Tab-separated table of C-alpha atoms in Angstrom:
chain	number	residue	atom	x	y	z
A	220	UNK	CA	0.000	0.000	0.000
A	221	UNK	CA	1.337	3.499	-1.343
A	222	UNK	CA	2.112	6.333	1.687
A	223	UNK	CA	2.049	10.273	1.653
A	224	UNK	CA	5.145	11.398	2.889
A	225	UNK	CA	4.292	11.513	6.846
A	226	UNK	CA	2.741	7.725	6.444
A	227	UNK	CA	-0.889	8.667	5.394
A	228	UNK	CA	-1.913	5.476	3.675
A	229	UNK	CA	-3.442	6.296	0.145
A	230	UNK	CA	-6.664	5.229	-0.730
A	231	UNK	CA	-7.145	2.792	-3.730
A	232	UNK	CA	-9.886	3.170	-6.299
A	233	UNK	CA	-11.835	0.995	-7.499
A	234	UNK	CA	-11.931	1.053	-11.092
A	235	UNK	CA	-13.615	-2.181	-11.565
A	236	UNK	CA	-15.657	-3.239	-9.088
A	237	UNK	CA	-16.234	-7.094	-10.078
A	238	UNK	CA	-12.181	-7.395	-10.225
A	239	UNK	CA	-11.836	-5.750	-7.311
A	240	UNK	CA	-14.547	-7.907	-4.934
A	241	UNK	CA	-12.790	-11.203	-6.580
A	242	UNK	CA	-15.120	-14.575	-7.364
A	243	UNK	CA	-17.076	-14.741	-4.143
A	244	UNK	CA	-17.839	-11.062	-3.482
A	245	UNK	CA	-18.193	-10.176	-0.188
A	246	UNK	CA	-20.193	-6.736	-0.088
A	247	UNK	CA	-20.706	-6.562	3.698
A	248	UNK	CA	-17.322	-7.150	5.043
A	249	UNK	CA	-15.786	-4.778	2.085
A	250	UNK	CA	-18.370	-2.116	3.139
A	251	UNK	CA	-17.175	-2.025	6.548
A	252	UNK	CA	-13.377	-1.634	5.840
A	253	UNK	CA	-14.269	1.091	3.507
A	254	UNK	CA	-16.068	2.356	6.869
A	255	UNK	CA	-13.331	2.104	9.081
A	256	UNK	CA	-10.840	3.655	7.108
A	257	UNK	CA	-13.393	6.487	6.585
A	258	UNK	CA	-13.623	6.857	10.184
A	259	UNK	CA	-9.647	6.918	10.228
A	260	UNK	CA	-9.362	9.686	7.651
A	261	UNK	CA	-11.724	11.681	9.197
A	262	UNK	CA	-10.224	11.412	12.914
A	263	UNK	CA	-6.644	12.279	10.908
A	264	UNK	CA	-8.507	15.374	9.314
A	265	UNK	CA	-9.664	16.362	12.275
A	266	UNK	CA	-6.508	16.290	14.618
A	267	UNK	CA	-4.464	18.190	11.772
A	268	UNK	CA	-7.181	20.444	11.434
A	269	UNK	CA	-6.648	21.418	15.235
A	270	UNK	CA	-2.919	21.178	14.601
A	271	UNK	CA	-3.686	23.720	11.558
A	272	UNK	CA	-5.127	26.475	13.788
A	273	UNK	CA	-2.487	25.945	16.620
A	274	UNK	CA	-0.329	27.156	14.678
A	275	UNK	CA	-1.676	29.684	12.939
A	276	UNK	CA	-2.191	31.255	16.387
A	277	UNK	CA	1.316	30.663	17.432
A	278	UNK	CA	3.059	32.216	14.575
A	279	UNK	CA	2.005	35.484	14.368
A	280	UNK	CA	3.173	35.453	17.842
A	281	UNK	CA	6.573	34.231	17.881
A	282	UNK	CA	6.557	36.705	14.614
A	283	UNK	CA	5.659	39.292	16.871
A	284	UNK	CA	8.500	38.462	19.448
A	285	UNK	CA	11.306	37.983	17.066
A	286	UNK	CA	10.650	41.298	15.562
A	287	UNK	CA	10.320	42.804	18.955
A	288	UNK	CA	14.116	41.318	20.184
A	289	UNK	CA	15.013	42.765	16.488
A	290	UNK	CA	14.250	46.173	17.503
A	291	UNK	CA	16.151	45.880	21.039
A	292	UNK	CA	19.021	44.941	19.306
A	293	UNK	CA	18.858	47.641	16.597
A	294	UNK	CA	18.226	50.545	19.223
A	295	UNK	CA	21.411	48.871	21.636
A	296	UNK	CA	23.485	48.823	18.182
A	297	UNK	CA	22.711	52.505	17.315
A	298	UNK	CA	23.792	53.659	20.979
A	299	UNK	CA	26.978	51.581	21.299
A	300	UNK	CA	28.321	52.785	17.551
A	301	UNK	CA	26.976	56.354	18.947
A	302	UNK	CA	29.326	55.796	21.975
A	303	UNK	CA	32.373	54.848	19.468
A	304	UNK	CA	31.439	57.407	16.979
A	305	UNK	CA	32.069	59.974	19.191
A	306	UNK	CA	35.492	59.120	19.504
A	307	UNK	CA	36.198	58.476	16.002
A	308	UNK	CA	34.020	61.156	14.538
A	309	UNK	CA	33.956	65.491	15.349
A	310	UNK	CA	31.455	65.301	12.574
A	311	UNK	CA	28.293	62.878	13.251
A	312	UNK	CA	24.942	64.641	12.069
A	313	UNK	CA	23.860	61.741	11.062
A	314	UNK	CA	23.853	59.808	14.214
A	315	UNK	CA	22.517	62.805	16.110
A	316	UNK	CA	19.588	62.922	13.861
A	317	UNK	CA	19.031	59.204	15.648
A	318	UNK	CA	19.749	59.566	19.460
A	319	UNK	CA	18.874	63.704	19.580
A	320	UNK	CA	18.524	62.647	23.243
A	321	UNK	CA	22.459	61.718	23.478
A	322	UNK	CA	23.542	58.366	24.172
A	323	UNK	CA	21.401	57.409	27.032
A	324	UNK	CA	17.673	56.797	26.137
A	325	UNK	CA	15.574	54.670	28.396
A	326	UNK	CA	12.430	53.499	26.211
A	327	UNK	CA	9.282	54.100	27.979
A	328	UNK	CA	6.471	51.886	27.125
A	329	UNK	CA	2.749	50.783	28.549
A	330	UNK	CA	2.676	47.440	29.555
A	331	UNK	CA	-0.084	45.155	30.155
A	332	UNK	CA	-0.769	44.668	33.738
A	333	UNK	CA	-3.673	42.918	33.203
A	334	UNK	CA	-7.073	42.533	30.192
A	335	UNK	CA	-7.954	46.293	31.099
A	336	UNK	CA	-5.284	47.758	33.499
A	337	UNK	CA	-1.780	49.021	31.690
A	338	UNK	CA	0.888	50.554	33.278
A	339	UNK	CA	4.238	52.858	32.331
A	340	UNK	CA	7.660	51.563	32.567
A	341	UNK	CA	11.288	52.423	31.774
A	342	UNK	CA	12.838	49.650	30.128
A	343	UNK	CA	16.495	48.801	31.094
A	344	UNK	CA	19.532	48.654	28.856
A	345	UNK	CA	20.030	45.327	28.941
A	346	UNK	CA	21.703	42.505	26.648
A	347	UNK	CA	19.454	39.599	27.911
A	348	UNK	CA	16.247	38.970	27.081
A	349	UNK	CA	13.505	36.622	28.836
A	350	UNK	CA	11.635	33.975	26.710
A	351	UNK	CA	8.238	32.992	27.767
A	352	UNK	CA	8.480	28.772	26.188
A	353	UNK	CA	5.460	27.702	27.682
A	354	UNK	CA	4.759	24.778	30.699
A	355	UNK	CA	5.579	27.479	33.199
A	356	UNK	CA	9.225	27.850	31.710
A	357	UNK	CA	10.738	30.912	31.218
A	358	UNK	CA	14.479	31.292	30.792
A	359	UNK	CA	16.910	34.465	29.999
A	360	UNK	CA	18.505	34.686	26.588
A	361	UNK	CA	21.472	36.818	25.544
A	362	UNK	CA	19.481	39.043	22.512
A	363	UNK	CA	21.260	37.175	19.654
A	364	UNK	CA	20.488	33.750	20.807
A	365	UNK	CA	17.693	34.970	21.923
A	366	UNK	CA	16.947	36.164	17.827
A	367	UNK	CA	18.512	32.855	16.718
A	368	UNK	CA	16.048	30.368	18.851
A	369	UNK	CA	13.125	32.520	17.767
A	370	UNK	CA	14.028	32.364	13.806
A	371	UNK	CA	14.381	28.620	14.215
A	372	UNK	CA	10.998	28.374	16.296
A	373	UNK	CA	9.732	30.022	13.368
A	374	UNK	CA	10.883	28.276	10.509
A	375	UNK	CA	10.275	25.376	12.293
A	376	UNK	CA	6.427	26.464	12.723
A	377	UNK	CA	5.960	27.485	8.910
A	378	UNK	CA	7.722	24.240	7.874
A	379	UNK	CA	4.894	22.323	10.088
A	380	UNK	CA	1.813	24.285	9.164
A	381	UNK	CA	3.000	23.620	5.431
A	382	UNK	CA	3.382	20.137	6.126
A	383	UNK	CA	-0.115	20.153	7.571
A	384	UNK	CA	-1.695	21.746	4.976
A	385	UNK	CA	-0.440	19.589	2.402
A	386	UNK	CA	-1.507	16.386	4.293
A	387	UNK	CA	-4.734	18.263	4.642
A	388	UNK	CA	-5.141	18.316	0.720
A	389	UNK	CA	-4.069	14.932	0.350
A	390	UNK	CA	-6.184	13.701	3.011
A	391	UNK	CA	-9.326	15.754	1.735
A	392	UNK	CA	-8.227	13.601	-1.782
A	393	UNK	CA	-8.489	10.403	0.076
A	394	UNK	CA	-11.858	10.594	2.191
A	395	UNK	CA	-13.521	11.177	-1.443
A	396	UNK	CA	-11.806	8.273	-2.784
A	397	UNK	CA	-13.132	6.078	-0.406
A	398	UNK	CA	-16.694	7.753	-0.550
A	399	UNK	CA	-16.488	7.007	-3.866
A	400	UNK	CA	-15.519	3.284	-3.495
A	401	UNK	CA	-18.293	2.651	-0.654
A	402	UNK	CA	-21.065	4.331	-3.585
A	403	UNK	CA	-19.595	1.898	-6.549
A	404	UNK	CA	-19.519	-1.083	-4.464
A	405	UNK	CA	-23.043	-0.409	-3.117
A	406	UNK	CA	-24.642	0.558	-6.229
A	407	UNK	CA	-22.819	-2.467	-7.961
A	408	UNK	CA	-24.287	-4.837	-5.141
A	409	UNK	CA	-27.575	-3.281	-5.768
A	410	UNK	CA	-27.568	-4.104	-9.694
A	411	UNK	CA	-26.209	-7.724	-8.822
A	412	UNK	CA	-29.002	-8.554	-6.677
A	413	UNK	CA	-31.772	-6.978	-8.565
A	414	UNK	CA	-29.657	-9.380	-11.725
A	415	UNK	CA	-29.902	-12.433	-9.620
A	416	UNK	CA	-33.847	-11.672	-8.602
A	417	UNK	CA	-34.717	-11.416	-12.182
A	418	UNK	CA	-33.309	-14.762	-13.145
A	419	UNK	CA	-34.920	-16.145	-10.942
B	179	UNK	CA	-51.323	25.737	25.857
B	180	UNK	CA	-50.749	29.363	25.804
B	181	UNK	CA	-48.936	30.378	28.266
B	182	UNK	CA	-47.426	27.137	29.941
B	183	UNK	CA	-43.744	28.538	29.291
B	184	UNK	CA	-43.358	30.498	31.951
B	185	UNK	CA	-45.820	30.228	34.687
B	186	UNK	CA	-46.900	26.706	34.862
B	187	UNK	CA	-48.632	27.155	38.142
B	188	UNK	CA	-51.201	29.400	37.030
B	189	UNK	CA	-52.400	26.934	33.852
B	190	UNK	CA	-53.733	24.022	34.655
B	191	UNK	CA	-50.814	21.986	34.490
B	192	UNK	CA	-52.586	18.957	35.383
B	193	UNK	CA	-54.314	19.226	32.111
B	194	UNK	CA	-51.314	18.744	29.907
B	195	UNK	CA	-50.320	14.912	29.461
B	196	UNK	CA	-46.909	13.390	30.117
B	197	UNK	CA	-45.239	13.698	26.891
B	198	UNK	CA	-45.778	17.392	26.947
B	199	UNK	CA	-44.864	17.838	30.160
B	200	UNK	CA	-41.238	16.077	29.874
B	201	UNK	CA	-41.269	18.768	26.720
B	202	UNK	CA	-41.825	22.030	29.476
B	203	UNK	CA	-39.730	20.105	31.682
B	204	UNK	CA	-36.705	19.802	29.317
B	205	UNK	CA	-37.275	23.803	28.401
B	206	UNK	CA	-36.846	24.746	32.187
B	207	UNK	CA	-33.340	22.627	31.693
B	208	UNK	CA	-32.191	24.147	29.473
B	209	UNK	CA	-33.138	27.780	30.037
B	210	UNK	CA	-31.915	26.306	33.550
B	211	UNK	CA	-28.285	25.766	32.615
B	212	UNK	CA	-28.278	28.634	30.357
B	213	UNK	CA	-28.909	30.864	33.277
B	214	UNK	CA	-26.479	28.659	35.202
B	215	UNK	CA	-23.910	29.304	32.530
B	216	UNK	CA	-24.344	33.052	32.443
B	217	UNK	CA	-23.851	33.087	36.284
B	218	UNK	CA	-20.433	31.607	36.087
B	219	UNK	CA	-19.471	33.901	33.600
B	220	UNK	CA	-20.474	36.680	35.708
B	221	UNK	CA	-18.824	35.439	38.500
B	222	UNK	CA	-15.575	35.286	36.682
B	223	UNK	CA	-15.641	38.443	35.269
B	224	UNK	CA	-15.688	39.672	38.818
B	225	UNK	CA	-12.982	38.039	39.995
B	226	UNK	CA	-10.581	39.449	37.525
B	227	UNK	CA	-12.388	43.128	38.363
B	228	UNK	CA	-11.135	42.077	41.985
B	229	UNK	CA	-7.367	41.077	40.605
B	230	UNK	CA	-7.656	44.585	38.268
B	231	UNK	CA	-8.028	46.391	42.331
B	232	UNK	CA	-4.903	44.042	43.359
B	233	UNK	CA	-2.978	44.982	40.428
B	234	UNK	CA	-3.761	49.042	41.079
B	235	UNK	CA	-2.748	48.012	44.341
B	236	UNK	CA	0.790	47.472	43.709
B	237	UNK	CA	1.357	50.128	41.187
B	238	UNK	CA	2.862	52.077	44.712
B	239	UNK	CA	5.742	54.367	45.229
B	240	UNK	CA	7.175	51.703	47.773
B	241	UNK	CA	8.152	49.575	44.469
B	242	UNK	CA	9.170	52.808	42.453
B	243	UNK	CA	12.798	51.578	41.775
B	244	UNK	CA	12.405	48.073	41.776
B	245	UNK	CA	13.315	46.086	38.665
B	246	UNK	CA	10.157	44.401	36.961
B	247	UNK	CA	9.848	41.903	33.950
B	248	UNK	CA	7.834	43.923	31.720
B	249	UNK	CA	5.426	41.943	29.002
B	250	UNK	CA	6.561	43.140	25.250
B	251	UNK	CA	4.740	40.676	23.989
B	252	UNK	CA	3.042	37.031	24.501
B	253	UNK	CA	6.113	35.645	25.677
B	254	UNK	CA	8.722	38.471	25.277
B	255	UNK	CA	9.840	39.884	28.819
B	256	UNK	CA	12.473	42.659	29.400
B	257	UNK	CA	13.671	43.905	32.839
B	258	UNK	CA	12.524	47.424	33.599
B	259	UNK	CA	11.299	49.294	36.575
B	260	UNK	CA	8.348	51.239	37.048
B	261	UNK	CA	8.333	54.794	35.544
B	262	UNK	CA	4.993	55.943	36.733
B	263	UNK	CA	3.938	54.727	39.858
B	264	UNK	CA	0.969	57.419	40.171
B	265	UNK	CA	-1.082	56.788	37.155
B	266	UNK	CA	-2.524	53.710	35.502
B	267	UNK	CA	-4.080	53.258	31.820
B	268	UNK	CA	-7.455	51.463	32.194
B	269	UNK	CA	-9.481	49.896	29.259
B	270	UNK	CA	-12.613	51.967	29.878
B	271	UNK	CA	-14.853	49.896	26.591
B	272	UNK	CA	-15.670	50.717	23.086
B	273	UNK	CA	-11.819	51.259	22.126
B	274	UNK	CA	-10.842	53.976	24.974
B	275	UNK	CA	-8.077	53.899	27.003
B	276	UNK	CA	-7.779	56.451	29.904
B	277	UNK	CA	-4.718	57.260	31.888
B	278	UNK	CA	-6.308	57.869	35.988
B	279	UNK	CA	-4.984	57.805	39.269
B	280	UNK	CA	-4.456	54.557	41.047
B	281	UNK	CA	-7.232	55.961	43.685
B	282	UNK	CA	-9.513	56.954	40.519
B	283	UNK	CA	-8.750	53.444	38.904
B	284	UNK	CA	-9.602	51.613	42.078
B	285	UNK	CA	-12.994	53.598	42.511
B	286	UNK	CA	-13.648	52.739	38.170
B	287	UNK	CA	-13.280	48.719	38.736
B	288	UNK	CA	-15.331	48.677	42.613
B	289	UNK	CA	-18.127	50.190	40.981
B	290	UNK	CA	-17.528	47.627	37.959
B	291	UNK	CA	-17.672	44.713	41.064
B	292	UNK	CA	-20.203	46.526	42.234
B	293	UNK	CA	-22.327	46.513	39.340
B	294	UNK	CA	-21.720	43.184	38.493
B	295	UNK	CA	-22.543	41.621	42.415
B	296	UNK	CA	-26.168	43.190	42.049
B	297	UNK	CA	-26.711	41.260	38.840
B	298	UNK	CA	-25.656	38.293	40.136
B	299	UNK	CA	-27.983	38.995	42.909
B	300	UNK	CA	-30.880	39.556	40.363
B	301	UNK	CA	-30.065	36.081	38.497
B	302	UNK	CA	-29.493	33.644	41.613
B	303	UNK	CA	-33.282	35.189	41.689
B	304	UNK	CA	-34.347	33.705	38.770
B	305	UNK	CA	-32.330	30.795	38.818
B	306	UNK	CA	-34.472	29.892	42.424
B	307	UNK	CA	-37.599	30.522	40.710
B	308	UNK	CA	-37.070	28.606	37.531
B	309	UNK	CA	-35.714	25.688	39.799
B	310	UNK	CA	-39.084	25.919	41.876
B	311	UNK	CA	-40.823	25.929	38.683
B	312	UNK	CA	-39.144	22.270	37.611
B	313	UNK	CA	-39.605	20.972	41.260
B	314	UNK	CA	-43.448	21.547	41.003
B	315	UNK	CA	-43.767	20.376	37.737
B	316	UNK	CA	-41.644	17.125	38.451
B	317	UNK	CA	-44.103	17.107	41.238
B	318	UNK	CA	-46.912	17.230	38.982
B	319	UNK	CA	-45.381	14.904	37.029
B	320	UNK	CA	-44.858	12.374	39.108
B	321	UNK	CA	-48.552	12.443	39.939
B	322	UNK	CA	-49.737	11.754	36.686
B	323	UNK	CA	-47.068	8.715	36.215
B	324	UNK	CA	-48.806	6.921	39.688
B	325	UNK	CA	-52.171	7.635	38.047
B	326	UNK	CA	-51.365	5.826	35.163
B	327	UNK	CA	-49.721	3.387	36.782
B	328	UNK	CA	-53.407	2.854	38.801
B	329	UNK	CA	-55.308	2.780	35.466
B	330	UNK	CA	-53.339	0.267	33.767
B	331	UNK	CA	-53.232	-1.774	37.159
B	332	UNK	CA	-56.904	-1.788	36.878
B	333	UNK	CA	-57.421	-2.255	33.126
C-alpha cells in the first residue's frame, strides 16, 4: 500500500468493481473496511485540522517576538556605535539625527498589567532577554540567541503548518476516494441482486 | 397551551399529558443551565475586576525603583522598573483607554464589582424561581405517572 510522505496510507480506487470484490464477493465485510478507514481519515482530518489552527495562532506570535528582540538589538546597536562614533568622529549629524537625546535613552512603554489595566515603565539597557516557552518555563537569553532560537521556532512552525496543509489536501483527496468506493460497491451490489432476482 | 412557558402554576398543568410535560420540563433545563452558565461567567468576570483592584494596588511608590519583567509581547519579557507609579491606563470599553490615578482606577473597577454583584444577585433570583418551577412540575409529574400506573393496574 502506497504512503504520503508523513505515512498517510493512500486510498485505492476501485476502477472495476467485479475485479476488485474477486469470485465470491463479499459486499458486507468490504463495506465495513471502507467504513473504518473512513472513520480513520476523518479522525486524521480532524486532529491536523486542530494542529492547523495551533499554529496559525502561534506564529504570528513568535513573529511578533522575534521582531520585537530585532528592535532591542537595533536601538542597543545605534547607541553603542553612537558611543564609538564619538570618539572616532567630530562630525556625526547623522547619528545625532538618531539619538537627539544623546547616548542614554531609556524606552518608555505601557505594559499590560492585566485585560484592562496598563501601566508605564522604563525599560532597562540590557543585553538579555527573557523567553516565555510555555509549561511554566521561562528562561533568559542573551538578545542574539535569543533572535537565533526565535528564527528557528519560526521556521520550524511554517515548515509544520506547510506540512499540515499539504496532508490536509491529500487527506481531503483520500476521504472522497473512499466515498467514492463505498457508492460503486453499493450501487454495484444493488444491480447484482436486482440481476440475480430477475433470473430467478 | 398558551402560556405554559413560563408560569406553569397558574395553567392548569394537570391538564397537559406526560409527553408534553417532559417537553416544558426539558425547556426549564435548558433555560436552567443557560442561566447557570451566564452566572459563572459573571462570576468570573468579577474576579478578575477584583485582581484589576490588586494589580492598582501594587502600582505604589514603595516599588518605584524596583526592577520588573515587563510583558513586550506574549512571551517576550524585558527587565525594567516602574516609571509611573501614580497613574494607571485602564481599558474603559468601546476602544478607549484612559490614563487615571491609582485611587480613581480603584474607585472605576469597585463600581464595575459593584455593578456586576447586584446582577448576580438579580439572576441567583431567577435561577431559584425557575428551579421551583421544575420541582413543582416534576411534582406534577410524578402524579400523573402513579395515576397511570393505577389505570393500567386496573385495566
Amino acid at each position: 500500500q502506497e504512503r504520503n510522505p508523513r505515512g498517510i496510507p493512500k486510498a485505492p480506487f476501485i476502477a472495476d468493481v467485479d475485479e476488485y470484490l474477486g469470485p465470491t464477493p463479499d459486499v458486507e465485510t468490504a463495506l465495513k473496511e471502507f467504513q473504518a478507514a473512513l472513520a480513520k481519515y476523518r479522525y486524521m482530518d480532524h486532529n491536523l485540522a486542530q494542529r492547523r489552527r495551533g499554529l496559525e495562532e502561534k506564529i504570528p506570535d513568535i513573529k511578533k517576538t522575534l521582531s520585537m528582540v530585532e528592535f532591542l538589538q537595533e536601538r542597543r546597536e545605534g547607541k553603542s556605535s553612537t558611543d564609538a562614533g564619538d570618539d572616532d568622529l567630530t562630525d556625526d549629524d547623522d547619528l545625532d539625527d538618531e539619538d537627539a537625546e544623546g547616548p542614554k535613552k531609556p524606552l518608555q512603554t505601557t505594559f499590560e498589567l492585566n485585560d484592562t489595566l496598563y501601566a508605564e515603565a522604563e525599560l532597562e539597557d540590557t543585553d538579555t532577554v527573557y523567553l516565555w516557552l510555555g509549561a511554566n518555563v521561562m528562561l533568559s537569553y542573551k538578545i542574539p540567541a535569543a533572535i537565533s532560537l526565535l528564527g528557528s521556532k519560526l521556521e520550524a512552525a511554517e515548515a509544520s503548518l506547510q506540512t499540515v496543509v499539504e496532508d490536509l489536501e491529500f487527506l481531503r483527496e483520500q476521504i472522497t476516494i473512499m466515498e467514492v468506493n463505498t457508492a460503486r460497491v453499493y450501487n454495484w451490489d444493488v444491480k447484482r441482486r436486482r440481476e440475480l432476482r430477475e433470473k430467478e | 397551551m398558551a402560556s405554559t412557558s413560563s408560569q406553569p402554576q397558574q395553567i392548569n398543568v394537570t391538564d397537559l399529558d406526560l409527553p408534553q410535560l417532559a417537553d416544558v420540563r426539558r425547556q426549564l433545563e435548558e433555560e436552567l443551565s443557560h442561566l447557570s452558565n451566564s452566572f459563572a461567567q459573571l462570576r468570573q468576570a468579577q474576579a478578575k475586576f477584583r485582581a484589576c483592584i490588586d494589580n492598582v494596588g501594587q502600582v505604589k511608590p514603595e516599588n518605584k525603583d524596583k526592577t520588573i519583567l515587563v510583558p513586550l509581547t506574549n512571551s517576550l519579557y524585558v527587565p525594567g522598573k516602574l516609571s509611573d507609579h501614580e497613574n494607571v491606563i485602564v481599558d474603559v470599553g468601546t476602544g478607549y483607554y484612559v490614563k487615571k490615578s491609582r485611587a480613581q482606577a480603584a474607585k472605576h473597577y469597585e463600581s464595575k464589582v459593584e455593578y456586576i454583584r447586584t446582577n448576580l444577585e438579580a439572576l441567583q433570583e431567577t435561577i431559584q424561581k425557575k428551579q421551583d418551577n421544575m420541582n413543582y412540575l416534576v411534582n406534577v409529574m410524578q402524579m400523573k405517572l402513579q395515576e397511570q400506573a393505577g389505570k393500567t393496574a386496573k385495566a
